[in-house]
Amino acid sequence: MHDDISIPLPSLIHRIGREAVKRAQAIAVQKGCELKRVRRSRNWSITGQAIAIQSCCGELTAQSDTAEFAFLIKKIDSGLLQHADKLEPLGAKLIRLINQNPAITLGELMQQTQCTMSEARLARFEAEL
């Protein structure tokens, strides 16, 4: 959940233009992501935590001229679909798993979500309320 993910953006400058990429880079830095070229190729990638990349995509969507960012938004959205498990906060994920299977053990919760024993116990308590 805390691992950085990377979403490839092939031929980004050719598709949206250099000025749009510079604005997108500034937005990505504000949201805690990194939008950069892959080595010396024409391909780019956005790297960061899944939630930060999702908020960056939301900010790009909220911009007044979304037509220039349409390719970028589409690629980020499709890339985030592969990392849907990292978009949900740990507490909400634990409670969802407990509600789906009330007989799940604390050990199984810890194994599936890589959480601590205290986080699993707290989620069990909150799910029972």
PDB file of C-alpha atoms in Angstrom:
ATOM      1  CA  MET A   1       0.000   0.000   0.000  1.00  0.00           C
ATOM      2  CA  HIS A   2       2.920   2.342   0.674  1.00  0.00           C
ATOM      3  CA  ASP A   3       4.927   1.277  -2.377  1.00  0.00           C
ATOM      4  CA  ASP A   4       5.418   3.673  -5.243  1.00  0.00           C
ATOM      5  CA  ILE A   5       3.881   2.734  -8.543  1.00  0.00           C
ATOM      6  CA  SER A   6       4.916   3.793 -12.016  1.00  0.00           C
ATOM      7  CA  ILE A   7       2.562   4.362 -14.943  1.00  0.00           C
ATOM      8  CA  PRO A   8       4.128   4.534 -18.431  1.00  0.00           C
ATOM      9  CA  LEU A   9       3.167   7.436 -20.686  1.00  0.00           C
ATOM     10  CA  PRO A  10       4.501   6.706 -24.199  1.00  0.00           C
ATOM     11  CA  SER A  11       5.347   9.657 -26.479  1.00  0.00           C
ATOM     12  CA  LEU A  12       3.882  12.187 -24.060  1.00  0.00           C
ATOM     13  CA  ILE A  13       5.369  15.361 -25.560  1.00  0.00           C
ATOM     14  CA  HIS A  14       4.324  14.331 -29.070  1.00  0.00           C
ATOM     15  CA  ARG A  15       0.748  13.856 -27.884  1.00  0.00           C
ATOM     16  CA  ILE A  16       0.108  16.855 -25.612  1.00  0.00           C
ATOM     17  CA  GLY A  17       3.000  19.289 -26.217  1.00  0.00           C
ATOM     18  CA  ARG A  18       5.940  20.549 -24.190  1.00  0.00           C
ATOM     19  CA  GLU A  19       4.120  23.384 -22.406  1.00  0.00           C
ATOM     20  CA  ALA A  20       1.325  21.087 -21.250  1.00  0.00           C
ATOM     21  CA  VAL A  21       3.915  18.613 -19.960  1.00  0.00           C
ATOM     22  CA  LYS A  22       5.602  21.388 -17.969  1.00  0.00           C
ATOM     23  CA  ARG A  23       2.283  22.338 -16.375  1.00  0.00           C
ATOM     24  CA  ALA A  24       1.529  18.685 -15.670  1.00  0.00           C
ATOM     25  CA  GLN A  25       4.972  18.282 -14.050  1.00  0.00           C
ATOM     26  CA  ALA A  26       4.269  21.220 -11.738  1.00  0.00           C
ATOM     27  CA  ILE A  27       0.925  19.721 -10.717  1.00  0.00           C
ATOM     28  CA  ALA A  28       2.559  16.326 -10.143  1.00  0.00           C
ATOM     29  CA  VAL A  29       5.190  17.852  -7.854  1.00  0.00           C
ATOM     30  CA  GLN A  30       2.469  19.621  -5.844  1.00  0.00           C
ATOM     31  CA  LYS A  31       0.698  16.290  -5.325  1.00  0.00           C
ATOM     32  CA  GLY A  32       3.873  14.406  -4.360  1.00  0.00           C
ATOM     33  CA  CYS A  33       4.420  12.593  -7.666  1.00  0.00           C
ATOM     34  CA  GLU A  34       7.164  12.689 -10.246  1.00  0.00           C
ATOM     35  CA  LEU A  35       6.495  13.062 -13.967  1.00  0.00           C
ATOM     36  CA  LYS A  36       9.711  12.494 -15.904  1.00  0.00           C
ATOM     37  CA  ARG A  37      11.290  10.996 -18.988  1.00  0.00           C
ATOM     38  CA  VAL A  38      12.339   7.377 -19.013  1.00  0.00           C
ATOM     39  CA  ARG A  39      16.100   7.592 -19.477  1.00  0.00           C
ATOM     40  CA  ARG A  40      16.826   9.224 -22.841  1.00  0.00           C
ATOM     41  CA  SER A  41      13.796   7.937 -24.711  1.00  0.00           C
ATOM     42  CA  ARG A  42      10.727   9.849 -25.829  1.00  0.00           C
ATOM     43  CA  ASN A  43       8.646   7.924 -23.310  1.00  0.00           C
ATOM     44  CA  TRP A  44       7.619   9.354 -19.951  1.00  0.00           C
ATOM     45  CA  SER A  45       6.261   7.921 -16.709  1.00  0.00           C
ATOM     46  CA  ILE A  46       4.545   9.176 -13.587  1.00  0.00           C
ATOM     47  CA  THR A  47       5.789   7.721 -10.313  1.00  0.00           C
ATOM     48  CA  GLY A  48       4.450   8.007  -6.780  1.00  0.00           C
ATOM     49  CA  GLN A  49       2.009   6.504  -4.341  1.00  0.00           C
ATOM     50  CA  ALA A  50      -1.275   5.426  -5.918  1.00  0.00           C
ATOM     51  CA  ILE A  51      -3.357   7.880  -3.887  1.00  0.00           C
ATOM     52  CA  ALA A  52      -1.049  10.772  -4.820  1.00  0.00           C
ATOM     53  CA  ILE A  53      -1.244   9.860  -8.506  1.00  0.00           C
ATOM     54  CA  GLN A  54      -5.027   9.676  -8.253  1.00  0.00           C
ATOM     55  CA  SER A  55      -5.185  13.164  -6.718  1.00  0.00           C
ATOM     56  CA  CYS A  56      -2.826  14.437  -9.424  1.00  0.00           C
ATOM     57  CA  CYS A  57      -5.169  13.023 -12.068  1.00  0.00           C
ATOM     58  CA  GLY A  58      -8.096  14.712 -10.346  1.00  0.00           C
ATOM     59  CA  GLU A  59      -6.257  18.016 -10.400  1.00  0.00           C
ATOM     60  CA  LEU A  60      -5.477  17.605 -14.107  1.00  0.00           C
ATOM     61  CA  THR A  61      -9.163  16.893 -14.737  1.00  0.00           C
ATOM     62  CA  ALA A  62     -10.157  20.006 -12.779  1.00  0.00           C
ATOM     63  CA  GLN A  63      -7.961  22.252 -14.940  1.00  0.00           C
ATOM     64  CA  SER A  64      -9.872  24.620 -17.194  1.00  0.00           C
ATOM     65  CA  ASP A  65      -8.483  23.198 -20.445  1.00  0.00           C
ATOM     66  CA  THR A  66      -8.783  19.428 -19.966  1.00  0.00           C
ATOM     67  CA  ALA A  67      -8.598  18.767 -23.724  1.00  0.00           C
ATOM     68  CA  GLU A  68      -4.826  19.143 -23.647  1.00  0.00           C
ATOM     69  CA  PHE A  69      -4.524  16.693 -20.740  1.00  0.00           C
ATOM     70  CA  ALA A  70      -7.016  14.152 -22.142  1.00  0.00           C
ATOM     71  CA  PHE A  71      -4.343  11.639 -23.202  1.00  0.00           C
ATOM     72  CA  LEU A  72      -2.538  11.963 -19.871  1.00  0.00           C
ATOM     73  CA  ILE A  73      -5.741  11.567 -17.828  1.00  0.00           C
ATOM     74  CA  LYS A  74      -6.800   8.517 -19.862  1.00  0.00           C
ATOM     75  CA  LYS A  75      -3.423   6.797 -19.425  1.00  0.00           C
ATOM     76  CA  ILE A  76      -3.289   7.513 -15.681  1.00  0.00           C
ATOM     77  CA  ASP A  77      -6.849   6.249 -15.158  1.00  0.00           C
ATOM     78  CA  SER A  78      -6.149   3.023 -17.031  1.00  0.00           C
ATOM     79  CA  GLY A  79      -2.886   2.554 -15.143  1.00  0.00           C
ATOM     80  CA  LEU A  80      -4.582   3.059 -11.774  1.00  0.00           C
ATOM     81  CA  LEU A  81      -7.061   0.272 -12.536  1.00  0.00           C
ATOM     82  CA  GLN A  82      -4.191  -2.195 -12.122  1.00  0.00           C
ATOM     83  CA  HIS A  83      -3.450  -0.776  -8.660  1.00  0.00           C
ATOM     84  CA  ALA A  84      -6.989  -0.471  -7.287  1.00  0.00           C
ATOM     85  CA  ASP A  85      -6.005  -2.262  -4.076  1.00  0.00           C
ATOM     86  CA  LYS A  86      -3.551   0.538  -3.222  1.00  0.00           C
ATOM     87  CA  LEU A  87      -6.132   3.312  -3.594  1.00  0.00           C
ATOM     88  CA  GLU A  88      -8.197   2.274  -0.597  1.00  0.00           C
ATOM     89  CA  PRO A  89      -6.920   3.368   2.850  1.00  0.00           C
ATOM     90  CA  LEU A  90      -5.802   0.498   5.082  1.00  0.00           C
ATOM     91  CA  GLY A  91      -8.528   1.011   7.710  1.00  0.00           C
ATOM     92  CA  ALA A  92     -11.296   0.999   5.124  1.00  0.00           C
ATOM     93  CA  LYS A  93      -9.820  -2.064   3.436  1.00  0.00           C
ATOM     94  CA  LEU A  94      -9.660  -3.968   6.733  1.00  0.00           C
ATOM     95  CA  ILE A  95     -13.268  -3.122   7.596  1.00  0.00           C
ATOM     96  CA  ARG A  96     -14.400  -4.112   4.096  1.00  0.00           C
ATOM     97  CA  LEU A  97     -12.645  -7.483   4.399  1.00  0.00           C
ATOM     98  CA  ILE A  98     -14.202  -8.086   7.825  1.00  0.00           C
ATOM     99  CA  ASN A  99     -17.685  -7.202   6.546  1.00  0.00           C
ATOM    100  CA  GLN A 100     -17.246  -9.500   3.538  1.00  0.00           C
ATOM    101  CA  ASN A 101     -16.135 -12.410   5.725  1.00  0.00           C
ATOM    102  CA  PRO A 102     -17.026 -11.999   9.435  1.00  0.00           C
ATOM    103  CA  ALA A 103     -15.223 -15.271  10.283  1.00  0.00           C
ATOM    104  CA  ILE A 104     -11.842 -14.023   8.994  1.00  0.00           C
ATOM    105  CA  THR A 105      -9.053 -14.396  11.536  1.00  0.00           C
ATOM    106  CA  LEU A 106      -6.637 -11.675  12.576  1.00  0.00           C
ATOM    107  CA  GLY A 107      -3.800 -13.676  11.033  1.00  0.00           C
ATOM    108  CA  GLU A 108      -5.572 -13.816   7.682  1.00  0.00           C
ATOM    109  CA  LEU A 109      -6.210 -10.066   7.815  1.00  0.00           C
ATOM    110  CA  MET A 110      -2.557  -9.414   8.576  1.00  0.00           C
ATOM    111  CA  GLN A 111      -1.449 -11.673   5.742  1.00  0.00           C
ATOM    112  CA  GLN A 112      -3.774 -10.153   3.137  1.00  0.00           C
ATOM    113  CA  THR A 113      -3.134  -6.499   3.990  1.00  0.00           C
ATOM    114  CA  GLN A 114       0.363  -6.535   5.538  1.00  0.00           C
ATOM    115  CA  CYS A 115      -1.009  -4.685   8.581  1.00  0.00           C
ATOM    116  CA  THR A 116       0.000  -4.990  12.230  1.00  0.00           C
ATOM    117  CA  MET A 117      -1.868  -6.957  14.883  1.00  0.00           C
ATOM    118  CA  SER A 118      -3.087  -3.768  16.560  1.00  0.00           C
ATOM    119  CA  GLU A 119      -4.458  -2.374  13.267  1.00  0.00           C
ATOM    120  CA  ALA A 120      -6.328  -5.635  12.626  1.00  0.00           C
ATOM    121  CA  ARG A 121      -7.774  -5.639  16.164  1.00  0.00           C
ATOM    122  CA  LEU A 122      -8.839  -2.017  15.864  1.00  0.00           C
ATOM    123  CA  ALA A 123     -10.545  -2.727  12.525  1.00  0.00           C
ATOM    124  CA  ARG A 124     -12.333  -5.748  14.041  1.00  0.00           C
ATOM    125  CA  PHE A 125     -13.570  -3.542  16.898  1.00  0.00           C
ATOM    126  CA  GLU A 126     -14.759  -0.797  14.519  1.00  0.00           C
ATOM    127  CA  ALA A 127     -16.505  -3.307  12.251  1.00  0.00           C
ATOM    128  CA  GLU A 128     -18.476  -4.704  15.190  1.00  0.00           C
ATOM    129  CA  LEU A 129     -19.854  -1.261  16.100  1.00  0.00           C
TER     130      LEU A 129
END
